[in-house]
Amino acid sequence: MRISVDISLYPLTEGYVEPILAFINRLEDNKNLVVKRNSLATQVFGEYREVMNCLDAEMEAVFDALPHSVFVMKFIGTDRADVVDV
């Protein structure tokens, strides 16, 4: 089953941009996922287990480095990577 996830990361620190970009870059390193960026959030698309395993590892890395961080996520049970916004 393929899923879509909309993710926002809020590191509660003054230097918040670099941790956000590093998180997104690590997601993009996984060649089994489709990752799309925009100015408000990042979308991840792929097989359920692949997405969840990647998010598990990368969220843990963020919390290890910056425990005062917030993730906001929305999960959709289909792959919406090809849906065009109008």
PDB file of C-alpha atoms in Angstrom:
ATOM      1  CA  MET A   1       0.000   0.000   0.000  1.00  0.00           C
ATOM      2  CA  ARG A   2       1.304   3.423  -0.934  1.00  0.00           C
ATOM      3  CA  ILE A   3       0.758   6.446   1.307  1.00  0.00           C
ATOM      4  CA  SER A   4       1.275  10.191   1.375  1.00  0.00           C
ATOM      5  CA  VAL A   5       2.528  12.183   4.356  1.00  0.00           C
ATOM      6  CA  ASP A   6       2.524  15.942   4.825  1.00  0.00           C
ATOM      7  CA  ILE A   7       5.218  16.925   7.348  1.00  0.00           C
ATOM      8  CA  SER A   8       6.108  20.149   9.135  1.00  0.00           C
ATOM      9  CA  LEU A   9       9.082  20.252  11.501  1.00  0.00           C
ATOM     10  CA  TYR A  10       9.457  22.996  14.089  1.00  0.00           C
ATOM     11  CA  PRO A  11      12.778  22.900  15.971  1.00  0.00           C
ATOM     12  CA  LEU A  12      12.251  25.159  18.983  1.00  0.00           C
ATOM     13  CA  THR A  13      15.610  26.865  18.653  1.00  0.00           C
ATOM     14  CA  GLU A  14      16.947  30.044  17.078  1.00  0.00           C
ATOM     15  CA  GLY A  15      18.921  28.157  14.429  1.00  0.00           C
ATOM     16  CA  TYR A  16      15.908  26.293  13.099  1.00  0.00           C
ATOM     17  CA  VAL A  17      16.525  26.399   9.332  1.00  0.00           C
ATOM     18  CA  GLU A  18      19.526  24.053   9.189  1.00  0.00           C
ATOM     19  CA  PRO A  19      17.880  21.180  11.127  1.00  0.00           C
ATOM     20  CA  ILE A  20      14.819  21.403   8.884  1.00  0.00           C
ATOM     21  CA  LEU A  21      16.901  21.300   5.701  1.00  0.00           C
ATOM     22  CA  ALA A  22      19.032  18.449   7.061  1.00  0.00           C
ATOM     23  CA  PHE A  23      15.885  16.430   7.872  1.00  0.00           C
ATOM     24  CA  ILE A  24      14.481  16.969   4.368  1.00  0.00           C
ATOM     25  CA  ASN A  25      17.826  16.122   2.754  1.00  0.00           C
ATOM     26  CA  ARG A  26      17.972  12.825   4.656  1.00  0.00           C
ATOM     27  CA  LEU A  27      14.452  11.977   3.475  1.00  0.00           C
ATOM     28  CA  GLU A  28      15.516  12.752  -0.096  1.00  0.00           C
ATOM     29  CA  ASP A  29      18.491  10.385   0.264  1.00  0.00           C
ATOM     30  CA  ASN A  30      16.029   7.473   0.371  1.00  0.00           C
ATOM     31  CA  LYS A  31      15.646   6.610  -3.322  1.00  0.00           C
ATOM     32  CA  ASN A  32      12.486   4.577  -2.612  1.00  0.00           C
ATOM     33  CA  LEU A  33      10.563   7.702  -1.605  1.00  0.00           C
ATOM     34  CA  VAL A  34       9.260  10.663  -3.549  1.00  0.00           C
ATOM     35  CA  VAL A  35       9.850  13.867  -1.586  1.00  0.00           C
ATOM     36  CA  LYS A  36       8.363  17.219  -2.563  1.00  0.00           C
ATOM     37  CA  ARG A  37       9.171  20.498  -0.830  1.00  0.00           C
ATOM     38  CA  ASN A  38       7.189  23.686  -0.604  1.00  0.00           C
ATOM     39  CA  SER A  39       7.386  26.777   1.576  1.00  0.00           C
ATOM     40  CA  LEU A  40       5.084  25.401   4.299  1.00  0.00           C
ATOM     41  CA  ALA A  41       5.657  21.651   4.471  1.00  0.00           C
ATOM     42  CA  THR A  42       7.297  18.628   2.903  1.00  0.00           C
ATOM     43  CA  GLN A  43       5.359  15.792   1.300  1.00  0.00           C
ATOM     44  CA  VAL A  44       6.624  12.210   1.265  1.00  0.00           C
ATOM     45  CA  PHE A  45       5.156   9.467  -0.918  1.00  0.00           C
ATOM     46  CA  GLY A  46       5.937   5.767  -1.056  1.00  0.00           C
ATOM     47  CA  GLU A  47       5.237   2.291   0.222  1.00  0.00           C
ATOM     48  CA  TYR A  48       3.795   2.377   3.733  1.00  0.00           C
ATOM     49  CA  ARG A  49       6.545   0.389   5.465  1.00  0.00           C
ATOM     50  CA  GLU A  50       9.343   2.229   3.635  1.00  0.00           C
ATOM     51  CA  VAL A  51       7.903   5.636   4.558  1.00  0.00           C
ATOM     52  CA  MET A  52       7.286   4.661   8.174  1.00  0.00           C
ATOM     53  CA  ASN A  53      10.739   3.104   8.641  1.00  0.00           C
ATOM     54  CA  CYS A  54      12.402   6.184   7.194  1.00  0.00           C
ATOM     55  CA  LEU A  55      10.313   8.580   9.293  1.00  0.00           C
ATOM     56  CA  ASP A  56      10.998   6.525  12.420  1.00  0.00           C
ATOM     57  CA  ALA A  57      14.758   6.722  11.935  1.00  0.00           C
ATOM     58  CA  GLU A  58      14.864  10.360  10.882  1.00  0.00           C
ATOM     59  CA  MET A  59      12.513  11.604  13.598  1.00  0.00           C
ATOM     60  CA  GLU A  60      14.607   9.819  16.200  1.00  0.00           C
ATOM     61  CA  ALA A  61      17.729  11.530  14.826  1.00  0.00           C
ATOM     62  CA  VAL A  62      16.033  14.931  15.111  1.00  0.00           C
ATOM     63  CA  PHE A  63      14.875  14.265  18.676  1.00  0.00           C
ATOM     64  CA  ASP A  64      18.345  13.020  19.652  1.00  0.00           C
ATOM     65  CA  ALA A  65      19.926  16.235  18.379  1.00  0.00           C
ATOM     66  CA  LEU A  66      17.113  18.664  19.238  1.00  0.00           C
ATOM     67  CA  PRO A  67      14.704  17.215  21.815  1.00  0.00           C
ATOM     68  CA  HIS A  68      12.688  20.448  21.840  1.00  0.00           C
ATOM     69  CA  SER A  69      11.290  19.916  18.345  1.00  0.00           C
ATOM     70  CA  VAL A  70       7.734  19.490  17.122  1.00  0.00           C
ATOM     71  CA  PHE A  71       6.532  17.410  14.161  1.00  0.00           C
ATOM     72  CA  VAL A  72       3.097  17.967  12.645  1.00  0.00           C
ATOM     73  CA  MET A  73       2.042  15.280  10.165  1.00  0.00           C
ATOM     74  CA  LYS A  74      -0.972  14.312   8.097  1.00  0.00           C
ATOM     75  CA  PHE A  75      -1.198  10.799   6.655  1.00  0.00           C
ATOM     76  CA  ILE A  76      -3.269   9.794   3.632  1.00  0.00           C
ATOM     77  CA  GLY A  77      -3.811   6.146   2.710  1.00  0.00           C
ATOM     78  CA  THR A  78      -3.124   6.677  -0.997  1.00  0.00           C
ATOM     79  CA  ASP A  79      -0.263   7.973  -3.110  1.00  0.00           C
ATOM     80  CA  ARG A  80      -1.067  11.545  -4.117  1.00  0.00           C
ATOM     81  CA  ALA A  81       2.325  12.354  -5.631  1.00  0.00           C
ATOM     82  CA  ASP A  82       0.807  12.904  -9.064  1.00  0.00           C
ATOM     83  CA  VAL A  83      -2.186  14.968  -7.932  1.00  0.00           C
ATOM     84  CA  VAL A  84      -2.042  18.472  -9.375  1.00  0.00           C
ATOM     85  CA  ASP A  85      -3.118  21.310  -7.093  1.00  0.00           C
ATOM     86  CA  VAL A  86      -5.487  23.781  -8.727  1.00  0.00           C
TER      87      VAL A  86
END
